[in-house]
Tab-separated table of C-alpha atoms and ligand atoms in Angstrom:
chain	number	residue	atom	x	y	z
A	1	MET	CA	-9.432	-21.310	-1.664
A	2	ASP	CA	-7.835	-19.788	1.597
A	3	LYS	CA	-10.756	-17.981	3.754
A	4	TYR	CA	-10.514	-16.823	7.855
A	5	ILE	CA	-12.836	-18.606	9.849
A	6	ILE	CA	-12.942	-15.835	12.686
A	7	ARG	CA	-15.389	-16.391	16.273
A	8	GLY	CA	-15.786	-13.490	17.792
A	9	GLY	CA	-15.633	-11.767	21.234
A	10	ARG	CA	-11.905	-12.254	22.220
A	11	ARG	CA	-10.507	-8.822	23.647
A	12	LEU	CA	-6.721	-8.178	22.099
A	13	ILE	CA	-3.960	-7.915	23.788
A	14	GLY	CA	-0.088	-8.316	23.696
A	15	GLU	CA	1.995	-7.440	21.077
A	16	VAL	CA	2.611	-7.279	17.421
A	17	GLU	CA	5.856	-6.566	15.588
A	18	ILE	CA	4.618	-4.328	12.398
A	19	SER	CA	6.622	-5.268	9.411
A	20	GLY	CA	7.684	-3.420	6.379
A	21	ALA	CA	5.402	-1.071	4.743
A	22	LYS	CA	4.050	-2.573	1.373
A	23	ASN	CA	3.239	0.289	-0.906
A	24	ALA	CA	7.351	1.591	-0.246
A	25	ALA	CA	8.607	-2.006	-0.128
A	26	VAL	CA	7.163	-1.977	-4.181
A	27	ALA	CA	8.443	0.774	-5.779
A	28	ILE	CA	11.840	0.235	-3.594
A	29	LEU	CA	12.317	-3.206	-5.045
A	30	PRO	CA	11.703	-1.966	-8.842
A	31	ALA	CA	13.787	1.059	-8.335
A	32	VAL	CA	16.962	-1.455	-7.616
A	33	ILE	CA	16.601	-0.920	-11.489
A	34	LEU	CA	19.080	1.863	-11.113
A	35	ALA	CA	21.721	0.761	-9.840
A	36	ASP	CA	25.533	0.230	-11.313
A	37	GLU	CA	25.769	-2.161	-7.894
A	38	PRO	CA	23.939	-4.977	-6.214
A	39	CYS	CA	21.715	-4.065	-3.366
A	40	VAL	CA	20.422	-5.373	-0.494
A	41	ILE	CA	17.295	-4.602	0.627
A	42	GLU	CA	15.707	-5.152	4.743
A	43	ASN	CA	13.042	-4.868	6.600
A	44	VAL	CA	10.871	-6.208	3.299
A	45	PRO	CA	7.240	-7.850	3.920
A	46	ASP	CA	6.628	-11.477	3.429
A	47	ILE	CA	3.646	-10.330	1.138
A	48	SER	CA	2.158	-11.305	-2.049
A	49	ASP	CA	2.829	-8.586	-3.464
A	50	VAL	CA	6.612	-8.548	-2.622
A	51	SER	CA	7.083	-11.787	-4.262
A	52	ILE	CA	5.260	-10.715	-7.805
A	53	CYS	CA	8.207	-8.316	-7.244
A	54	LEU	CA	10.628	-10.068	-6.822
A	55	ARG	CA	9.328	-12.704	-9.321
A	56	ILE	CA	9.315	-9.914	-12.143
A	57	LEU	CA	12.466	-8.950	-11.521
A	58	ASP	CA	13.889	-12.572	-11.930
A	59	GLU	CA	12.214	-12.835	-15.008
A	60	MET	CA	13.829	-9.753	-16.164
A	61	GLY	CA	17.316	-11.597	-15.712
A	62	ALA	CA	17.953	-9.738	-11.790
A	63	LYS	CA	20.321	-11.825	-9.955
A	64	VAL	CA	17.395	-11.831	-6.343
A	65	ASP	CA	18.914	-13.632	-3.051
A	66	MET	CA	16.777	-13.828	0.373
A	67	LEU	CA	19.438	-13.572	2.537
A	68	SER	CA	16.285	-13.792	5.606
A	69	PRO	CA	12.670	-13.924	4.782
A	70	THR	CA	12.507	-10.201	5.292
A	71	SER	CA	15.905	-9.116	3.179
A	72	TYR	CA	17.035	-9.469	-0.514
A	73	ARG	CA	20.772	-8.926	-2.130
A	74	ILE	CA	19.653	-7.489	-5.457
A	75	ASP	CA	21.736	-7.553	-8.429
A	76	PRO	CA	20.459	-5.532	-11.668
A	77	THR	CA	23.557	-5.747	-13.502
A	78	THR	CA	22.410	-8.895	-15.763
A	79	ILE	CA	18.761	-7.540	-16.045
A	80	HIS	CA	18.543	-8.029	-19.967
A	81	SER	CA	14.823	-7.878	-20.910
A	82	PHE	CA	12.903	-4.168	-20.765
A	83	CYS	CA	9.052	-5.690	-20.803
A	84	VAL	CA	6.838	-7.193	-18.027
A	85	PRO	CA	4.152	-9.457	-19.471
A	86	TYR	CA	0.481	-8.851	-18.996
A	87	GLU	CA	0.842	-12.090	-16.913
A	88	SER	CA	3.425	-10.731	-14.013
A	89	ALA	CA	2.047	-6.606	-14.583
A	90	ARG	CA	-1.702	-8.104	-13.712
A	91	ARG	CA	-1.636	-8.917	-10.859
A	92	MET	CA	0.135	-6.049	-9.265
A	93	ARG	CA	-0.998	-2.582	-8.777
A	94	ALA	CA	2.770	-1.023	-8.514
A	95	SER	CA	4.255	-2.869	-11.397
A	96	TYR	CA	3.605	1.086	-13.162
A	97	TYR	CA	6.989	1.323	-10.973
A	98	PHE	CA	8.945	-0.519	-13.456
A	99	LEU	CA	7.911	1.767	-16.194
A	100	GLY	CA	10.148	4.637	-14.504
A	101	ALA	CA	12.698	2.505	-13.656
A	102	LEU	CA	13.761	0.759	-16.579
A	103	LEU	CA	13.120	3.863	-18.581
A	104	GLY	CA	15.932	6.071	-16.339
A	105	LYS	CA	18.435	3.387	-16.413
A	106	TYR	CA	17.838	1.963	-19.543
A	107	LYS	CA	15.358	3.994	-21.892
A	108	GLN	CA	13.214	1.514	-22.899
A	109	ALA	CA	10.148	-0.009	-21.020
A	110	ARG	CA	7.816	-2.215	-22.147
A	111	VAL	CA	5.050	-2.718	-19.407
A	112	SER	CA	1.511	-4.378	-19.545
A	113	MET	CA	-1.863	-1.805	-18.058
A	114	PRO	CA	-0.795	-2.487	-13.972
A	115	GLY	CA	-4.022	-3.858	-12.177
A	116	GLY	CA	-4.937	-3.587	-8.906
A	117	CYS	CA	-7.776	-3.211	-6.037
A	118	PRO	CA	-10.516	-2.020	-8.352
A	119	LEU	CA	-11.570	0.732	-6.359
A	120	GLY	CA	-12.643	3.140	-8.965
A	121	ASP	CA	-11.398	4.514	-12.292
A	122	ARG	CA	-7.062	4.312	-12.135
A	123	PRO	CA	-5.264	6.115	-15.020
A	124	ILE	CA	-2.203	6.578	-15.326
A	125	ASP	CA	-1.863	9.707	-17.260
A	126	GLN	CA	0.245	12.005	-14.396
A	127	HIS	CA	2.787	9.099	-14.806
A	128	LEU	CA	3.102	9.536	-19.238
A	129	LYS	CA	2.889	13.234	-18.664
A	130	ALA	CA	6.397	12.971	-16.228
A	131	PHE	CA	7.539	10.440	-18.623
A	132	SER	CA	7.297	12.297	-21.450
A	133	ALA	CA	8.483	15.797	-20.275
A	134	VAL	CA	11.850	14.028	-19.416
A	135	GLY	CA	11.636	12.721	-22.720
A	136	ALA	CA	10.176	9.835	-23.367
A	137	ARG	CA	7.980	8.929	-26.600
A	138	CYS	CA	4.851	6.503	-24.464
A	139	THR	CA	2.841	4.960	-26.739
A	140	ILE	CA	0.128	2.696	-25.478
A	141	ASP	CA	-0.828	-0.314	-27.762
A	142	HIS	CA	-3.021	-4.021	-26.900
A	143	GLY	CA	-2.790	-2.464	-23.133
A	144	MET	CA	1.691	-2.569	-23.269
A	145	VAL	CA	2.555	0.748	-22.566
A	146	ASP	CA	5.693	1.214	-24.124
A	147	LEU	CA	8.469	4.168	-23.152
A	148	SER	CA	11.663	4.699	-25.270
A	149	ALA	CA	13.762	7.971	-25.514
A	150	ASP	CA	17.030	8.627	-26.428
A	151	ARG	CA	18.420	10.692	-24.017
A	152	LEU	CA	16.678	11.680	-20.988
A	153	THR	CA	16.744	15.806	-19.731
A	154	GLY	CA	15.607	17.343	-16.394
A	155	ASN	CA	12.366	19.020	-16.881
A	156	GLN	CA	9.987	21.040	-14.999
A	157	ILE	CA	7.317	18.588	-14.389
A	158	TYR	CA	4.130	20.302	-12.363
A	159	LEU	CA	1.499	17.111	-11.902
A	160	ASP	CA	-2.579	17.633	-11.806
A	161	VAL	CA	-3.634	15.600	-9.453
A	162	VAL	CA	-1.539	14.605	-6.068
A	163	SER	CA	-0.631	10.975	-7.422
A	164	VAL	CA	1.427	9.128	-4.815
A	165	GLY	CA	2.254	6.153	-7.647
A	166	ALA	CA	2.863	9.289	-10.728
A	167	THR	CA	5.462	11.249	-7.720
A	168	MET	CA	7.107	8.097	-7.518
A	169	ASN	CA	7.155	7.507	-11.049
A	170	ALA	CA	8.701	10.949	-11.991
A	171	MET	CA	11.579	10.318	-9.222
A	172	LEU	CA	12.603	7.304	-10.820
A	173	ALA	CA	12.713	8.313	-14.364
A	174	ALA	CA	14.342	11.761	-13.552
A	175	VAL	CA	16.813	10.852	-11.407
A	176	ARG	CA	19.605	9.770	-14.151
A	177	ALA	CA	18.516	12.118	-16.095
A	178	GLU	CA	20.599	15.559	-17.759
A	179	GLY	CA	20.263	18.196	-15.690
A	180	LEU	CA	17.216	19.522	-13.457
A	181	THR	CA	14.027	17.998	-12.461
A	182	VAL	CA	11.541	20.706	-10.760
A	183	ILE	CA	8.270	17.741	-9.761
A	184	GLU	CA	5.849	19.893	-8.550
A	185	ASN	CA	2.384	19.237	-6.666
A	186	VAL	CA	3.699	16.113	-5.479
A	187	ALA	CA	2.207	13.329	-2.702
A	188	LYS	CA	4.010	13.224	0.131
A	189	GLU	CA	3.220	9.996	2.014
A	190	PRO	CA	5.819	8.624	4.248
A	191	HIS	CA	6.476	5.676	1.057
A	192	ILE	CA	7.824	9.262	-1.442
A	193	VAL	CA	10.344	9.880	1.256
A	194	ASP	CA	11.326	6.929	1.861
A	195	LEU	CA	12.210	5.581	-1.799
A	196	ALA	CA	13.728	9.362	-2.119
A	197	ASN	CA	16.230	8.126	1.006
A	198	PHE	CA	16.520	4.985	-0.832
A	199	LEU	CA	17.630	6.758	-4.042
A	200	ASN	CA	20.387	9.046	-2.137
A	201	THR	CA	21.843	6.386	-0.426
A	202	MET	CA	22.778	5.064	-4.065
A	203	GLY	CA	23.826	8.494	-4.787
A	204	ALA	CA	20.721	9.688	-6.454
A	205	ASP	CA	20.846	14.224	-5.762
A	206	ILE	CA	16.966	14.785	-4.540
A	207	MET	CA	15.695	17.121	-2.646
A	208	GLY	CA	12.844	18.701	-0.994
A	209	ALA	CA	10.517	14.929	-0.581
A	210	GLY	CA	8.114	15.357	1.995
A	211	THR	CA	6.950	18.602	0.458
A	212	ASP	CA	5.032	19.601	-1.700
A	213	VAL	CA	8.099	20.546	-4.721
A	214	ILE	CA	10.567	17.652	-5.777
A	215	LYS	CA	13.698	18.324	-7.213
A	216	ILE	CA	16.196	16.672	-8.774
A	217	ARG	CA	19.751	16.836	-10.635
A	218	GLY	CA	20.486	14.009	-12.361
A	219	VAL	CA	23.396	12.142	-12.414
A	220	SER	CA	24.873	10.018	-14.211
A	221	LYS	CA	26.075	6.161	-11.253
A	222	LEU	CA	24.295	5.284	-8.770
A	223	HIS	CA	26.165	2.232	-6.410
A	224	GLY	CA	24.596	-0.286	-4.230
A	225	ALA	CA	23.145	0.231	-0.775
A	226	THR	CA	21.840	-1.595	1.775
A	227	TYR	CA	19.111	-0.436	2.858
A	228	SER	CA	15.613	-0.763	5.219
A	229	VAL	CA	12.350	-0.372	4.320
A	230	ILE	CA	10.073	1.835	6.594
A	231	PRO	CA	7.366	0.239	8.693
A	232	ASP	CA	3.653	0.106	7.167
A	233	GLN	CA	1.945	2.685	8.698
A	234	ILE	CA	-1.559	1.125	7.146
A	235	GLU	CA	-0.524	-2.512	8.580
A	236	ALA	CA	-0.258	-0.571	12.157
A	237	GLY	CA	-3.791	1.098	11.930
A	238	THR	CA	-5.287	-1.866	11.328
A	239	PHE	CA	-4.179	-3.644	14.413
A	240	MET	CA	-5.026	-0.292	16.026
A	241	CYS	CA	-8.135	-0.232	14.642
A	242	ALA	CA	-8.039	-4.240	15.876
A	243	ALA	CA	-6.661	-3.733	19.118
A	244	ALA	CA	-9.725	-0.477	19.791
A	245	ALA	CA	-13.071	-2.614	17.984
A	246	THR	CA	-11.877	-5.569	20.822
A	247	GLY	CA	-11.296	-3.161	23.718
A	248	GLY	CA	-8.239	-4.301	23.855
A	249	ASP	CA	-4.542	-3.699	25.478
A	250	VAL	CA	-2.427	-4.220	22.376
A	251	LEU	CA	1.490	-1.893	22.079
A	252	VAL	CA	2.008	-1.857	17.994
A	253	LYS	CA	5.325	-2.262	17.882
A	254	ASN	CA	8.219	-0.829	14.826
A	255	VAL	CA	6.298	1.913	13.382
A	256	ILE	CA	7.234	5.800	13.373
A	257	PRO	CA	4.472	7.524	15.166
A	258	LYS	CA	4.981	10.583	13.567
A	259	HIS	CA	3.415	8.964	10.596
A	260	LEU	CA	0.330	7.317	12.570
A	261	GLU	CA	-1.197	10.490	12.949
A	262	SER	CA	-4.135	10.674	11.737
A	263	ILE	CA	-4.994	7.799	12.429
A	264	THR	CA	-3.708	8.527	16.569
A	265	ASN	CA	-6.079	11.196	16.447
A	266	LYS	CA	-8.702	10.030	15.087
A	267	LEU	CA	-9.209	6.856	17.303
A	268	GLN	CA	-8.973	9.602	20.336
A	269	LYS	CA	-10.618	11.858	19.044
A	270	ILE	CA	-13.554	8.739	19.072
A	271	GLY	CA	-12.467	7.448	22.850
A	272	VAL	CA	-9.307	5.292	22.065
A	273	VAL	CA	-6.883	5.688	24.566
A	274	VAL	CA	-3.292	5.964	22.226
A	275	GLU	CA	-0.336	6.022	23.791
A	276	GLU	CA	2.761	7.201	21.734
A	277	PHE	CA	6.628	6.156	21.982
A	278	ASP	CA	9.282	6.141	20.033
A	279	ASP	CA	9.140	3.539	17.879
A	280	ALA	CA	5.671	1.979	18.956
A	281	VAL	CA	2.241	2.915	20.385
A	282	ARG	CA	0.219	1.546	22.653
A	283	VAL	CA	-3.927	0.954	22.022
A	284	THR	CA	-6.202	0.536	24.729
A	285	VAL	CA	-9.590	1.344	25.361
A	286	ASP	CA	-11.390	2.968	29.072
A	287	GLY	CA	-14.807	3.957	28.105
A	288	PRO	CA	-18.087	3.516	25.506
A	289	LEU	CA	-16.025	4.820	21.757
A	290	VAL	CA	-18.476	7.855	19.969
A	291	LYS	CA	-19.267	9.125	16.456
A	292	THR	CA	-16.790	10.911	14.182
A	293	SER	CA	-17.115	12.079	10.441
A	294	ILE	CA	-14.101	11.567	8.225
A	295	LYS	CA	-12.547	12.603	4.829
A	296	THR	CA	-10.225	10.915	2.880
A	297	MET	CA	-6.868	13.265	1.994
A	298	PRO	CA	-3.596	12.508	0.697
A	299	HIS	CA	-0.755	12.200	3.091
A	300	PRO	CA	-0.482	14.366	5.792
A	301	GLY	CA	-5.233	14.039	4.807
A	302	PHE	CA	-6.468	10.918	6.420
A	303	PRO	CA	-5.804	8.030	4.456
A	304	THR	CA	-8.032	6.242	1.910
A	305	ASP	CA	-6.251	2.633	2.726
A	306	MET	CA	-7.500	3.716	6.444
A	307	GLN	CA	-10.972	4.106	5.292
A	308	PRO	CA	-12.404	0.711	5.280
A	309	GLN	CA	-11.149	-0.241	9.073
A	310	MET	CA	-11.899	2.590	10.419
A	311	ALA	CA	-15.735	2.526	9.334
A	312	ALA	CA	-16.272	-1.188	11.166
A	313	LEU	CA	-14.286	0.400	14.058
A	314	LEU	CA	-17.019	3.244	13.861
A	315	CYS	CA	-20.355	0.369	13.470
A	316	LEU	CA	-19.408	0.007	16.700
A	317	ALA	CA	-19.019	3.273	18.333
A	318	GLU	CA	-21.942	5.286	19.378
A	319	GLY	CA	-23.846	7.907	17.433
A	320	THR	CA	-23.767	9.047	13.241
A	321	SER	CA	-20.443	8.533	11.772
A	322	ILE	CA	-19.931	9.909	8.448
A	323	ILE	CA	-17.084	9.097	5.923
A	324	LYS	CA	-16.200	11.210	2.653
A	325	GLU	CA	-13.846	9.573	0.570
A	326	GLY	CA	-11.689	12.248	-1.330
A	327	VAL	CA	-9.111	9.797	-3.495
A	328	TRP	CA	-11.706	7.199	-5.013
A	329	GLU	CA	-14.206	7.025	-6.482
A	330	GLN	CA	-15.062	3.040	-5.560
A	331	ARG	CA	-14.306	2.505	-1.892
A	332	PHE	CA	-17.513	1.842	-0.617
A	333	ARG	CA	-18.123	-2.158	-1.849
A	334	TYR	CA	-17.740	-3.965	1.725
A	335	ALA	CA	-20.575	-2.362	3.527
A	336	GLU	CA	-22.571	-4.568	1.721
A	337	GLU	CA	-20.466	-7.805	3.851
A	338	LEU	CA	-20.551	-5.193	6.640
A	339	ARG	CA	-24.778	-4.714	6.492
A	340	ARG	CA	-24.068	-8.461	6.475
A	341	MET	CA	-23.342	-8.494	10.062
A	342	GLY	CA	-25.554	-6.416	11.257
A	343	ALA	CA	-24.404	-2.907	10.820
A	344	ASP	CA	-25.854	-0.369	9.803
A	345	ILE	CA	-23.939	1.789	6.549
A	346	SER	CA	-25.810	3.552	3.637
A	347	VAL	CA	-23.516	5.531	1.153
A	348	ASP	CA	-24.424	7.643	-1.344
A	349	GLY	CA	-21.455	8.273	-3.992
A	350	LYS	CA	-18.144	8.520	-2.528
A	351	VAL	CA	-20.378	9.290	0.902
A	352	ALA	CA	-20.869	6.592	3.666
A	353	VAL	CA	-23.828	7.511	6.750
A	354	ILE	CA	-22.267	4.760	9.729
A	355	GLU	CA	-25.464	4.695	12.418
A	356	GLY	CA	-23.372	3.395	15.042
A	357	VAL	CA	-25.005	-0.518	16.447
A	358	GLY	CA	-22.947	-1.267	19.377
A	359	SER	CA	-22.329	-4.845	18.177
A	360	LEU	CA	-21.863	-7.046	15.838
A	361	MET	CA	-22.712	-10.551	14.151
A	362	GLY	CA	-20.702	-12.841	12.341
A	363	ALA	CA	-21.847	-14.218	8.898
A	364	PRO	CA	-20.157	-15.562	6.166
A	365	VAL	CA	-18.795	-11.962	4.518
A	366	LYS	CA	-15.943	-11.863	1.292
A	367	ALA	CA	-13.054	-9.884	1.035
A	368	CYS	CA	-13.927	-7.753	-2.218
A	369	ASP	CA	-10.485	-5.542	-2.154
A	370	LEU	CA	-7.264	-5.482	0.362
A	371	ARG	CA	-8.522	-3.450	2.804
A	372	ALA	CA	-12.154	-3.721	2.587
A	373	GLY	CA	-10.460	-7.508	3.843
A	374	ALA	CA	-8.539	-5.942	7.148
A	375	ALA	CA	-11.641	-3.874	7.470
A	376	LEU	CA	-14.256	-7.580	7.425
A	377	ILE	CA	-11.806	-9.460	9.812
A	378	ILE	CA	-11.511	-5.965	12.697
A	379	ALA	CA	-15.605	-6.733	12.268
A	380	GLY	CA	-15.169	-10.992	12.387
A	381	LEU	CA	-12.568	-10.049	15.913
A	382	ALA	CA	-15.126	-7.901	17.233
A	383	ALA	CA	-18.670	-9.980	16.612
A	384	LYS	CA	-20.383	-12.593	18.001
A	385	GLY	CA	-19.940	-15.493	16.564
A	386	ILE	CA	-18.311	-17.104	13.629
A	387	THR	CA	-17.455	-15.203	11.023
A	388	GLU	CA	-15.967	-16.318	8.009
A	389	ILE	CA	-14.022	-14.243	4.958
A	390	GLU	CA	-13.338	-15.600	1.445
A	391	ASP	CA	-11.223	-14.567	-1.206
A	392	ILE	CA	-8.542	-13.297	1.186
A	393	PHE	CA	-5.924	-13.112	-1.175
A	394	HIS	CA	-6.887	-9.816	-1.276
A	395	VAL	CA	-5.598	-9.762	2.352
A	396	GLU	CA	-2.479	-11.450	1.773
A	397	ARG	CA	-1.527	-8.418	-0.954
A	398	GLY	CA	-0.415	-6.332	2.007
A	399	TYR	CA	-0.251	-8.198	5.398
A	400	SER	CA	2.522	-10.174	6.242
A	401	ASN	CA	0.965	-13.235	8.220
A	402	MET	CA	-2.256	-11.743	9.439
A	403	GLU	CA	-3.663	-14.718	11.419
A	404	GLY	CA	-0.684	-15.386	12.898
A	405	LYS	CA	0.220	-12.016	14.523
A	406	LEU	CA	-3.653	-12.140	15.481
A	407	GLN	CA	-3.288	-15.327	17.112
A	408	ALA	CA	-0.473	-14.346	18.916
A	409	LEU	CA	-2.743	-11.265	20.231
A	410	GLY	CA	-5.730	-14.434	21.950
A	411	ALA	CA	-7.495	-14.387	18.697
A	412	ASP	CA	-9.057	-17.168	17.081
A	413	ILE	CA	-8.567	-17.241	13.749
A	414	VAL	CA	-7.758	-19.638	11.575
A	415	LYS	CA	-6.781	-19.945	7.592
A	416	LYS	CA	-8.809	-22.802	6.458
A	417	ASN	CA	-8.173	-24.136	2.616
A	418	VAL	CA	-11.410	-24.774	1.495
A	419	PRO	CA	-11.128	-27.698	-1.144
A	420	GLY	CA	-13.910	-27.881	-4.436
A	421	ALA	CA	-14.275	-23.675	-3.763
A	422	SER	CA	-13.660	-22.068	-7.354
A	423	VAL	CA	-9.440	-20.783	-7.887
A	424	LYS	CA	-9.898	-17.419	-8.565
A	425	LYS	CA	-6.758	-16.318	-9.224
A	426	ALA	CA	-4.912	-12.859	-7.589
A	427	LEU	CA	-5.758	-9.197	-9.316
A	428	ALA	CA	-3.503	-7.598	-7.259
B	501	UD1	C1	-1.139	4.362	-3.866
B	501	UD1	C2	-1.718	3.212	-3.307
B	501	UD1	C3	-2.571	3.047	-2.967
B	501	UD1	C4	-3.344	3.964	-1.759
B	501	UD1	C5	-2.961	5.660	-2.784
B	501	UD1	C6	-3.757	6.364	-2.353
B	501	UD1	C7	0.431	1.878	-4.000
B	501	UD1	C8	1.405	0.938	-4.627
B	501	UD1	N1	-1.062	2.950	-3.951
B	501	UD1	O1	-1.603	3.395	-5.243
B	501	UD1	O2	-2.924	1.749	-1.781
B	501	UD1	O3	-4.475	4.168	-1.735
B	501	UD1	O4	-2.247	5.509	-3.417
B	501	UD1	O5	-2.821	7.159	-1.203
B	501	UD1	O6	1.118	2.658	-3.580
B	501	UD1	N2	-4.609	9.494	-10.096
B	501	UD1	C9	-4.720	10.702	-11.633
B	501	UD1	N3	-3.797	9.741	-12.564
B	501	UD1	C10	-3.413	9.312	-12.923
B	501	UD1	C11	-2.800	9.125	-11.060
B	501	UD1	C12	-3.594	8.991	-10.536
B	501	UD1	O7	-6.004	11.422	-12.270
B	501	UD1	O8	-1.934	9.336	-13.548
B	501	UD1	C13	-6.142	9.763	-9.632
B	501	UD1	C14	-6.026	8.589	-9.542
B	501	UD1	O9	-7.450	8.011	-9.441
B	501	UD1	C15	-6.797	9.176	-7.287
B	501	UD1	C16	-5.624	9.292	-8.124
B	501	UD1	O10	-4.991	10.245	-7.746
B	501	UD1	O11	-8.078	9.651	-7.881
B	501	UD1	C17	-5.024	9.134	-6.461
B	501	UD1	O12	-4.518	8.394	-6.933
B	501	UD1	P1	-2.499	8.069	-6.610
B	501	UD1	O13	-1.921	8.789	-5.651
B	501	UD1	O14	-1.893	8.084	-8.280
B	501	UD1	O15	-2.323	5.673	-6.330
B	501	UD1	P2	-1.908	4.950	-6.127
B	501	UD1	O16	-0.509	5.536	-6.685
B	501	UD1	O17	-2.578	4.334	-7.499
């Protein structure tokens, strides 16, 4: 099993190119199913969640050709199976997008209940509510979600909770339904807008993505398209935190600064210098970092997927910082690992209190989920001595060539295979 070995204490200096957004790519790739012709998807991140998506498409009969390490031609017209079995679905939360896409195209889908990072209860009731609203019969039997419909018809859908997955799935199911679908109380993340833009490029009629209400006028056909995935705001934010934690000077390239606003604002508030350019941000530090309070919220609030990385940084800031997790039940499992590195963090339910300690010490630690792994990398880069991070398969679900990008910035990080260690299968 692979682990990262980091010798901390080096300032990160240089430029880093951000890859395509994981959470957009894992919705756009299944969305190709809806097309009646082949599509080319570019700026696809080279991460294990994407590999799983592509494998599922291949297993269903789609023709998948790699044009470059970040672009794929996918022909969905050869699909002959409408089922995503347990072995594939359990590895990745986003396998639920195959439900909406298969239903939207073939009016039937059979997908195992999705896996994903262990962040607490992760129900899909709002996804099913949306599928039912457009006319699908939904049953769950032996861990498989079964959807079928004679016809799909537009409807009013009010989501009881703001959910990224349910918003995207409702769009996928409604895009080829007859008539008008209005989805209210939707999520507004950049990846929602990206999926809508991709579907519209294929000939869909979707308005309002990025606002609270999305209106979809169903179309009977979707043609092929070439589309480039947006840059990953969370990967960018992770490198911004890593630069700040090491007192570095990093130009984070291929980003949309508008998508980073809530992260940039928080970093500036604690004393990090962030300069914005058209498609890049430069991160430097010219004084001590100071405490802050953070509450994670759906977009445009502070993203929950940046919470662990900010926590790692706040361990190094002067004063007492408070983090309230507003999305997931259990997102502080990494605190115990940071404590092993000398952090002073106490957690009570969905609130963490961090007393700045000035410096951290290297230690053996374990990544318990994707963003927790990123937080431990940031802590390891800033810490004195050697940090060994186990279970990095979590990190590889969502970060493309993390160690290579950090090495290019001057970090002392290597990925090592540890023979004899128990081989765990990725939950992702
Ligand atoms: C997506 C992201 C994940 C991110 C999260 C919030 C992907 C593949 N994953 O996850 O990285 O942390 O958005 O930004 O894009 N909920 C319900 N019922 C539902 C669906 C959700 O109660 O049917 C609740 C969840 O328990 C959670 C909240 O709604 O408390 C938000 O979840 P949601 O936005 O759906 O997260 P995901 O789409 O799973």
